[in-house]
XYZ file of N, CA and C in Angstrom:
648
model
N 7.036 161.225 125.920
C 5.687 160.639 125.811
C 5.644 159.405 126.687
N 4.517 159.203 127.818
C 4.981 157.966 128.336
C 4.022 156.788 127.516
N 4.293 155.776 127.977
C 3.436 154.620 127.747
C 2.247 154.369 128.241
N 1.632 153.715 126.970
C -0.157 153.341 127.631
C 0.146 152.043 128.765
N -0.308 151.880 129.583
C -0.635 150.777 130.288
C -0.844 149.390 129.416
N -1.424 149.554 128.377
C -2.002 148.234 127.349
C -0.655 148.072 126.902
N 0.552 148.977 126.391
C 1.519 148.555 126.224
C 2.763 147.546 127.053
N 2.302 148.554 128.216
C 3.048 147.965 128.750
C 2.773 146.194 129.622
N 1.260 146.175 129.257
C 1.240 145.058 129.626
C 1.046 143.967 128.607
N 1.245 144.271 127.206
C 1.639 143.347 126.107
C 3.430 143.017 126.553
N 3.949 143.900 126.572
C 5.049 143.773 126.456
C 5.689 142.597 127.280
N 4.873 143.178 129.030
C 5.074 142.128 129.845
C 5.275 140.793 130.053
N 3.505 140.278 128.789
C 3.276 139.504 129.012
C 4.248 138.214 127.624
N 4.725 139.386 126.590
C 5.326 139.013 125.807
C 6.791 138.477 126.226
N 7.633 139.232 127.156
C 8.130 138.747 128.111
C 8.490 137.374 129.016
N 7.127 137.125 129.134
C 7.181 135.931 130.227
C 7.038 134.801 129.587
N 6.108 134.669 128.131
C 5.996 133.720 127.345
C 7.258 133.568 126.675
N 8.203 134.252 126.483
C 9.617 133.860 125.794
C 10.199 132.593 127.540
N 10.234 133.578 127.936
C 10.912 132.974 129.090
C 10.279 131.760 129.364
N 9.000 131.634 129.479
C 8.318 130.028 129.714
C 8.916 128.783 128.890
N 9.161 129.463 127.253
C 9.232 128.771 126.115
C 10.786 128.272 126.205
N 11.744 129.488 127.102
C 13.122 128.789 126.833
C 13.356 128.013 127.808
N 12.483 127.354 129.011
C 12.987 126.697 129.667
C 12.911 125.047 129.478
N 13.848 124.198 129.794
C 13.853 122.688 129.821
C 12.784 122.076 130.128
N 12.424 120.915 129.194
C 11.313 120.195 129.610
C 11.933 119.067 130.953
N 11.435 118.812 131.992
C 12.099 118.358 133.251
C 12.465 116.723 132.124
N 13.480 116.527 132.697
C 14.051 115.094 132.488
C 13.311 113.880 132.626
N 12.264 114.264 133.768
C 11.971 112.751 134.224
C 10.793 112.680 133.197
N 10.665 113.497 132.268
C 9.176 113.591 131.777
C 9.325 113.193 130.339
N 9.119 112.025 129.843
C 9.048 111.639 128.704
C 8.161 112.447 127.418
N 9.145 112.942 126.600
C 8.789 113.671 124.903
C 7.583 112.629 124.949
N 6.115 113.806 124.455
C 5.050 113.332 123.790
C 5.012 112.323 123.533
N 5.783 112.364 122.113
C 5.722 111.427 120.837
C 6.962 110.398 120.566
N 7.045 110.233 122.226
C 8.347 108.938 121.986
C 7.299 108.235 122.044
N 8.013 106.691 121.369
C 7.599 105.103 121.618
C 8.065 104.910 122.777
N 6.634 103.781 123.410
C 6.673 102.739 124.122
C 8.236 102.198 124.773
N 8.641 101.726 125.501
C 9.778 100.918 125.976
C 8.809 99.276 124.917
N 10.049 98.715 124.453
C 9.557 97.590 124.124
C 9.773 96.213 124.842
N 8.813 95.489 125.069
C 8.218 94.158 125.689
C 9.425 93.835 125.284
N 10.371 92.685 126.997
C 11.718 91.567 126.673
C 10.990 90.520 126.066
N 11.999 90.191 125.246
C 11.788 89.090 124.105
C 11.303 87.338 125.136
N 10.936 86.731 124.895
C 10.611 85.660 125.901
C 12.118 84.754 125.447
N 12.181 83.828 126.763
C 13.015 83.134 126.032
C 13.242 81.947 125.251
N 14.140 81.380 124.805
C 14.235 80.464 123.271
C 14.128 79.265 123.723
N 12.995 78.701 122.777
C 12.459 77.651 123.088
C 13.989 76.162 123.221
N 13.285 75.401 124.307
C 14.974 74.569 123.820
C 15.176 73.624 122.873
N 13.814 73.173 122.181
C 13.995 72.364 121.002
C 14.452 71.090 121.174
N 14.017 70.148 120.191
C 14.024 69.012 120.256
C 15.483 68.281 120.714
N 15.431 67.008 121.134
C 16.459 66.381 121.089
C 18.021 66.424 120.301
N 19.168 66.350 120.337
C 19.906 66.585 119.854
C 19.960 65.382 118.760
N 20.309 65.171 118.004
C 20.489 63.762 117.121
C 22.254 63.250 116.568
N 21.720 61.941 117.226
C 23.230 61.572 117.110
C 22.984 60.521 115.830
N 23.851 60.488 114.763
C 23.479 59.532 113.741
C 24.541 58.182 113.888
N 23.916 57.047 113.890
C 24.729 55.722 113.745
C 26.335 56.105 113.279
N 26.732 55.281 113.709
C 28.341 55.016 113.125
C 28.637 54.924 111.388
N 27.908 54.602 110.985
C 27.286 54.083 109.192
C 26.774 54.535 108.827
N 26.159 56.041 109.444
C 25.709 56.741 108.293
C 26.125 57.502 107.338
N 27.484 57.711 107.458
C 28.568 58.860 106.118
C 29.211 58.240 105.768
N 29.274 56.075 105.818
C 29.999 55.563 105.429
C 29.801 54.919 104.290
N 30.807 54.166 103.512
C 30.298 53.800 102.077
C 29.209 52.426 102.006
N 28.727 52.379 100.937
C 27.836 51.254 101.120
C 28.440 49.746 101.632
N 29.414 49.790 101.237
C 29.865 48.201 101.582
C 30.642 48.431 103.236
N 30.541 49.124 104.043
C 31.016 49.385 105.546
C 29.725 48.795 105.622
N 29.979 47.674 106.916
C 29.403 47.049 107.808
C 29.707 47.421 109.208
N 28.685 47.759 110.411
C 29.221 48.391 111.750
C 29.407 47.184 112.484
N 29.960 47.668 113.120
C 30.810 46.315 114.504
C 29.870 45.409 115.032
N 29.985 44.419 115.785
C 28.568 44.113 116.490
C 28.149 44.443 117.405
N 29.827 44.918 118.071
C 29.718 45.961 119.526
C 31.058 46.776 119.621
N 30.068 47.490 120.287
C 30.889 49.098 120.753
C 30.844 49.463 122.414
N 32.097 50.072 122.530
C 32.061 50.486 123.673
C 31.216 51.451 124.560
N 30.687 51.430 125.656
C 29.936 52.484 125.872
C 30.485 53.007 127.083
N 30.380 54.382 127.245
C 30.917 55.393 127.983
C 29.154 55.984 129.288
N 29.391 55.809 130.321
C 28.498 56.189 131.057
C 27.304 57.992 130.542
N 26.403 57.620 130.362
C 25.652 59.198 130.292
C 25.748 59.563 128.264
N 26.030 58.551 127.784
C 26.474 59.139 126.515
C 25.367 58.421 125.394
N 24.706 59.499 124.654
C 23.743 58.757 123.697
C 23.757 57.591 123.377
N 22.985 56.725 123.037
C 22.898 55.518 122.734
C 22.616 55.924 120.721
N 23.459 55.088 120.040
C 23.954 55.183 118.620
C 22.235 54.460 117.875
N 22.021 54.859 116.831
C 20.391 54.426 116.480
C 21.378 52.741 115.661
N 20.313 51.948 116.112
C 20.624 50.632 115.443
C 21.241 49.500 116.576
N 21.547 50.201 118.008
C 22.344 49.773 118.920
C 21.291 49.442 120.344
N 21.767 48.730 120.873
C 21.152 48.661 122.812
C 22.159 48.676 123.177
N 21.640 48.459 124.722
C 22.836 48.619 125.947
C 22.854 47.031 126.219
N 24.008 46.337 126.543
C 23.764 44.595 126.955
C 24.805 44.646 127.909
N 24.749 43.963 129.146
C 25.288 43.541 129.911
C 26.078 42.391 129.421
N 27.372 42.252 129.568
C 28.172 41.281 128.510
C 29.903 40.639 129.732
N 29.719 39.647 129.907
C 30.885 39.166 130.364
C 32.109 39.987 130.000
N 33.321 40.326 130.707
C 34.787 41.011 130.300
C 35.190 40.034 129.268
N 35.355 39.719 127.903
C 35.273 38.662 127.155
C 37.388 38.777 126.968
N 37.806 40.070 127.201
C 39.253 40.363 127.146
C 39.958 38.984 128.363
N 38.961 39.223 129.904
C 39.571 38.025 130.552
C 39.877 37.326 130.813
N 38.270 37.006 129.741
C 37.915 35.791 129.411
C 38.210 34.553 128.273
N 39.134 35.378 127.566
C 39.612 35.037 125.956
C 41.052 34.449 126.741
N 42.233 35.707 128.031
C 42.965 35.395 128.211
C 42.806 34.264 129.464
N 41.841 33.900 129.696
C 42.352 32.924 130.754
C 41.859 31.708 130.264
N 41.242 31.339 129.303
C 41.266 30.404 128.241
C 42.289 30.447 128.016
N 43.341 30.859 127.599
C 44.921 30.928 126.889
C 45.897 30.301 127.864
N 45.849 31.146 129.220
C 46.385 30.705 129.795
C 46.285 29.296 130.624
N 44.775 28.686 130.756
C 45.087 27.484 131.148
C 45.347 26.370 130.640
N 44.642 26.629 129.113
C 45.037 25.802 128.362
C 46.268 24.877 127.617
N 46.943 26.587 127.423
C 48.431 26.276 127.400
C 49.427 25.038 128.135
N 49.131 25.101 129.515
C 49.718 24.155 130.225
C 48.901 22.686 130.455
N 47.473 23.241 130.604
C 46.920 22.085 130.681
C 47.559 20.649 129.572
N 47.774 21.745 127.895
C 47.962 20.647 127.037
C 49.072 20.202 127.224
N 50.070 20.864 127.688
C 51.419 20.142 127.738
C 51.541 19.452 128.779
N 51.080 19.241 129.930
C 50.821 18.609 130.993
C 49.996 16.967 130.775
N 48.934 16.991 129.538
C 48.128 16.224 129.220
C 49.221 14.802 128.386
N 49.690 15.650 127.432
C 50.492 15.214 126.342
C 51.748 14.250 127.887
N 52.598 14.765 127.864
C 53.118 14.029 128.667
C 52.636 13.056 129.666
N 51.712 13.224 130.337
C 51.295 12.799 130.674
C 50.616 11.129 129.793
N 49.934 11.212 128.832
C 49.553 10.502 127.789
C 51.193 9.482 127.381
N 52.524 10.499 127.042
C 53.270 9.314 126.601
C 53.787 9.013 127.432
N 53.815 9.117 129.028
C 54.376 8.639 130.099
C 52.921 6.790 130.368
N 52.097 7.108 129.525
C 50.976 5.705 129.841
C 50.253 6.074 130.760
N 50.284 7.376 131.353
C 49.548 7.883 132.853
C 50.205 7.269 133.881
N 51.526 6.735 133.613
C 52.081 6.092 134.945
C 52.569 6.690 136.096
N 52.741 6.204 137.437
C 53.189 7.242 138.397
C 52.416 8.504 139.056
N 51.361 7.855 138.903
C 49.840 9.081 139.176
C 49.842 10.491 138.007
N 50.566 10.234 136.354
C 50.233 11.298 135.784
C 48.655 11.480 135.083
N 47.960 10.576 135.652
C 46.552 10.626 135.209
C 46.107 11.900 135.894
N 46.290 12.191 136.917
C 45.864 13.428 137.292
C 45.849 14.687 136.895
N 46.696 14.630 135.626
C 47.075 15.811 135.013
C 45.648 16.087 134.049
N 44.727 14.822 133.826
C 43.780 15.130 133.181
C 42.531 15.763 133.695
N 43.144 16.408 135.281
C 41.811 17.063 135.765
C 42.521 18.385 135.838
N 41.264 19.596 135.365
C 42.016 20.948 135.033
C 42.129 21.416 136.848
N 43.050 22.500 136.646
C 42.987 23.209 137.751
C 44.065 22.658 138.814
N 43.550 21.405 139.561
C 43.739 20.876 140.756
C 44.592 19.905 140.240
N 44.766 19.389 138.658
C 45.463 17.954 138.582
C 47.184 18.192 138.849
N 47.281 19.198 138.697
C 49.263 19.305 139.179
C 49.392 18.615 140.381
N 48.536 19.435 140.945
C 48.928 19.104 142.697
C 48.604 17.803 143.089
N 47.637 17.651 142.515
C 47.093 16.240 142.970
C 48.450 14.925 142.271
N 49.245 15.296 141.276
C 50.307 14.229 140.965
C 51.011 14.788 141.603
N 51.814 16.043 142.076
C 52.754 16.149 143.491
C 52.800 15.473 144.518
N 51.041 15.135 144.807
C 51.072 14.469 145.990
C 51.367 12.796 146.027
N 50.693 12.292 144.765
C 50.291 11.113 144.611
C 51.417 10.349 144.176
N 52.596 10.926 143.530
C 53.746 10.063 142.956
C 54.755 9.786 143.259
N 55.123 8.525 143.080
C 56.520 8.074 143.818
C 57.802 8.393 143.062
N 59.117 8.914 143.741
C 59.948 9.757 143.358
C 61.365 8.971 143.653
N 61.910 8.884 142.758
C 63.176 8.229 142.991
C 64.190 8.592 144.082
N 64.110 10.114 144.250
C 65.162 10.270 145.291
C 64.320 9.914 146.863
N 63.715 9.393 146.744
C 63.186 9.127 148.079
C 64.462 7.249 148.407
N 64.490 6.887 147.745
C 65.433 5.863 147.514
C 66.743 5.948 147.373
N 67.477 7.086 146.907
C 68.591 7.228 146.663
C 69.329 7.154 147.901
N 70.645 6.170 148.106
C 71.804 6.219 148.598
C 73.071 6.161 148.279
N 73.684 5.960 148.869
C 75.328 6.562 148.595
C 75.819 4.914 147.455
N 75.067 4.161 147.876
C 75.301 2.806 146.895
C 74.928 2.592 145.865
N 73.429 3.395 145.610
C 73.392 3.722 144.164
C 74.247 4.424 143.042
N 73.292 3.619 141.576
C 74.604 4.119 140.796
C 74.069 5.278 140.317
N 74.672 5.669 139.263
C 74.444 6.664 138.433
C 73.114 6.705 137.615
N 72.436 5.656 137.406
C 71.343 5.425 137.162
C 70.376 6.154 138.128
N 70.201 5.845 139.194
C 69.464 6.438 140.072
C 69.843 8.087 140.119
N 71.075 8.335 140.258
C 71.021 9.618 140.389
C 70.678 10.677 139.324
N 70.358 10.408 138.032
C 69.637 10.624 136.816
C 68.297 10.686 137.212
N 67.626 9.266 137.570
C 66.225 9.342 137.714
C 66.011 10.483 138.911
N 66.807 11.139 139.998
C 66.642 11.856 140.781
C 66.277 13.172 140.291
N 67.352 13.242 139.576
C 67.687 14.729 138.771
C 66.182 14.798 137.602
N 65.638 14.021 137.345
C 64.609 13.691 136.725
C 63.128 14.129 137.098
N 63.360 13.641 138.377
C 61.711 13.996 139.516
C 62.018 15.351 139.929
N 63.234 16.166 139.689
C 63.626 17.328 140.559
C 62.781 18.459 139.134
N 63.301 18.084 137.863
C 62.168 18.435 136.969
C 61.123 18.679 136.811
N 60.583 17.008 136.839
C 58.651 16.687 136.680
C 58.798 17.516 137.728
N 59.091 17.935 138.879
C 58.430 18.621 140.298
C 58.471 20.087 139.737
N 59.673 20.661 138.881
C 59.281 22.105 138.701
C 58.411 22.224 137.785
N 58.478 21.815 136.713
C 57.157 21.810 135.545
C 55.971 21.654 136.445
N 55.662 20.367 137.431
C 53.984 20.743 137.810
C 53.685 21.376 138.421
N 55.047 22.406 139.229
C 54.341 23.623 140.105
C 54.233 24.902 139.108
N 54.949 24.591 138.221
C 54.469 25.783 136.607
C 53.552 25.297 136.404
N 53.066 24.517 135.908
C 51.591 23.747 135.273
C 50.906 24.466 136.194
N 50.692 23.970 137.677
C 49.893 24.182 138.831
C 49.415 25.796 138.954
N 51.110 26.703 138.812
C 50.303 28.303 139.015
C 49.630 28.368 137.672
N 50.618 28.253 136.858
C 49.598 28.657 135.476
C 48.073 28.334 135.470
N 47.630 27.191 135.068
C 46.318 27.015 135.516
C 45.561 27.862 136.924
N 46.344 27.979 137.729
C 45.623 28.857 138.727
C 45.235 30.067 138.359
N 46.169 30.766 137.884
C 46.231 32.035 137.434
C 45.032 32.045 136.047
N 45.179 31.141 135.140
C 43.807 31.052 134.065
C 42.738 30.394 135.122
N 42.713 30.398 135.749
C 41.333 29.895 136.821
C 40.807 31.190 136.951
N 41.521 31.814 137.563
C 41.180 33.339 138.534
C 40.324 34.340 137.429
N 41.800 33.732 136.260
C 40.842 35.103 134.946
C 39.579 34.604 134.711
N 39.805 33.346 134.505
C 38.437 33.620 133.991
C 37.434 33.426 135.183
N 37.446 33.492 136.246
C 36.388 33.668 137.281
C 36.059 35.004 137.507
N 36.825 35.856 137.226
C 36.595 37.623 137.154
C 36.040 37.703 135.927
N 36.493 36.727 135.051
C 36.059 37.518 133.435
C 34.177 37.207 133.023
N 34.113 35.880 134.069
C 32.665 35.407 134.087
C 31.362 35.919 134.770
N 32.395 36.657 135.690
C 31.279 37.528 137.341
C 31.232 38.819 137.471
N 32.287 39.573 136.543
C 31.924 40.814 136.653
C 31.572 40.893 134.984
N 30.886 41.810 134.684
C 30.211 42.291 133.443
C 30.211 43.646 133.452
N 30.352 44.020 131.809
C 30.449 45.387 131.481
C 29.414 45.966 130.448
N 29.286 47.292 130.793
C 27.662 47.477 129.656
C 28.748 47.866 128.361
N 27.550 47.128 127.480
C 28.317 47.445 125.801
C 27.071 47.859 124.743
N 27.629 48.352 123.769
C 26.704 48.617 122.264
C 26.588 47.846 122.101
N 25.717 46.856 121.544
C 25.414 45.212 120.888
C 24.491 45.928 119.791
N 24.697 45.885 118.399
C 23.989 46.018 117.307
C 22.559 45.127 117.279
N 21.737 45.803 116.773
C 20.387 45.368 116.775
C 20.300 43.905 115.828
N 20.821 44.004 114.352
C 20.470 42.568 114.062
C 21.957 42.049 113.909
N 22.520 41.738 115.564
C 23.642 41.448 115.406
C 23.306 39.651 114.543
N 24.073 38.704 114.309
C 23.916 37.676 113.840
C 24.012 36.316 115.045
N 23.384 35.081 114.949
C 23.083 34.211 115.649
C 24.633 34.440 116.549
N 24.378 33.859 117.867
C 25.928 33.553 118.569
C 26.007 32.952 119.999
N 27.035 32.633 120.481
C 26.949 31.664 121.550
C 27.645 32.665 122.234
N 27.160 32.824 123.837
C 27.973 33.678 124.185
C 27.181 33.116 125.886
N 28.427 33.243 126.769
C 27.628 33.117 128.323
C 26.491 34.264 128.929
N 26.093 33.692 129.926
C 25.232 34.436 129.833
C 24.608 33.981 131.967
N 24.283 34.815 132.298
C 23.979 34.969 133.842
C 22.639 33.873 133.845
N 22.735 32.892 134.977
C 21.492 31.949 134.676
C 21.009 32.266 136.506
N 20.276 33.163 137.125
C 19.838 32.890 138.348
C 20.887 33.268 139.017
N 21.782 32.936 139.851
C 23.002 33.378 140.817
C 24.350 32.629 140.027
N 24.171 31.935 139.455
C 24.705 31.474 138.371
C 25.015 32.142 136.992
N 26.230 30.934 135.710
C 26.522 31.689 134.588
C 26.414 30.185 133.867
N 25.539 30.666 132.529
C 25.427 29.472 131.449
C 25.635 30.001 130.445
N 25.335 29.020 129.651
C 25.368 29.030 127.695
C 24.691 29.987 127.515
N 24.084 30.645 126.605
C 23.190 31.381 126.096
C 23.651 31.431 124.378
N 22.157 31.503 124.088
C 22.340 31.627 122.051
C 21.336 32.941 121.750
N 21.834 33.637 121.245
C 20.763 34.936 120.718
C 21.221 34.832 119.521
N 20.165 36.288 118.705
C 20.776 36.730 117.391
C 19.397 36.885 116.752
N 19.546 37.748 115.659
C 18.610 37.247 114.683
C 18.483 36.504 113.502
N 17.334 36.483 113.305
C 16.851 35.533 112.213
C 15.866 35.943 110.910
């Protein structure tokens, strides 16, 4: 028996619709009913300032903060604090020390000698050594072979006073110097806000004076 034509063209067409149905949907072609790609997130805001809290704030009630602190270039400033331009006071503490030191022992002798023999000079800082090196009369300038033993004591004597006032002389030089560095160069520091009244130098014009701050 052969086939109707109508059969055979159901069959056909039944055929081609399988075959349509088993093939791949192309790759580049996005499923219907996918989602969207989703919008990049923007980015994070950077937010406020960082906060640095005082030195005293996790400390117990009876901690009191310094009056000054060191400060490091680029580095927060502490709440309760400024920045102050402040003499090297380390140089300045030691070259007070050091001239003083000699000055007084230089003075003192000087005093129970009556200032005799040009030791009055010892009462000017700095320059007074040298200035009694120059100014005083010295026994061995006198000494000869006929003198007695007396004289040669007082020799051995001025050979002394002469090393002590060239010690006196550097020393004071050397506390000169410090404190001329410790007065002219300046360093930035923390100075607490109600630090308390105080005397402290202070830059006057091309110049360096007294100065009194503080509060009240």
């Amino acid at each position: 028996m052969r086939p109707s034509p109508l059969r055979l063209a159901l069959v056909s067409t039944l055929f081609s619709a399988l075959a349509v149905a088993e093939q791949p949907a192309p790759a580049s072609q996005p499923a219907p009913d996918a989602p969207p790609p989703a919008a990049p997130y923007p980015p994070p805001y950077p937010g406020p300032p960082a906060y640095y809290p005082p030195p005293h704030a996790y400390a117990p009630p009876s901690y009191e903060p310094p009056l000054e602190l060191p400060y490091r270039k680029g580095a927060p400033i502490p709440v309760g604090y400024h920045l102050e331009e402040r003499p090297r006071t380390g140089l300045i503490t030691a070259g007070w020390i050091v001239t003083a030191i000699p000055y007084g022992v230089g003075l003192v002798a000087a005093a129970s000698a009556s200032f005799h023999n040009a030791s009055g000079w010892l009462a000017v800082p700095f320059v007074g050594p040298w200035l009694t090196l120059g100014r005083r009369d010295y026994s061995c300038d006198d000494l000869n072979q006929d003198d007695d033993s007396s004289e040669g004591l007082s020799c051995a004597g001025d050979v002394l006073i002469v090393t002590g006032l060239i010690l006196d002389g550097v020393m004071q030089a050397t506390g000169g110097t410090l404190l001329l560095f410790g007065y002219t160069t300046s360093k930035t520091s923390l100075v607490r806000n109600d630090a308390l009244f105080r005397i402290r130098p202070v830059r006057v014009g091309t110049g360096h004076g007294i100065g009194f701050d503080g509060a009240f």
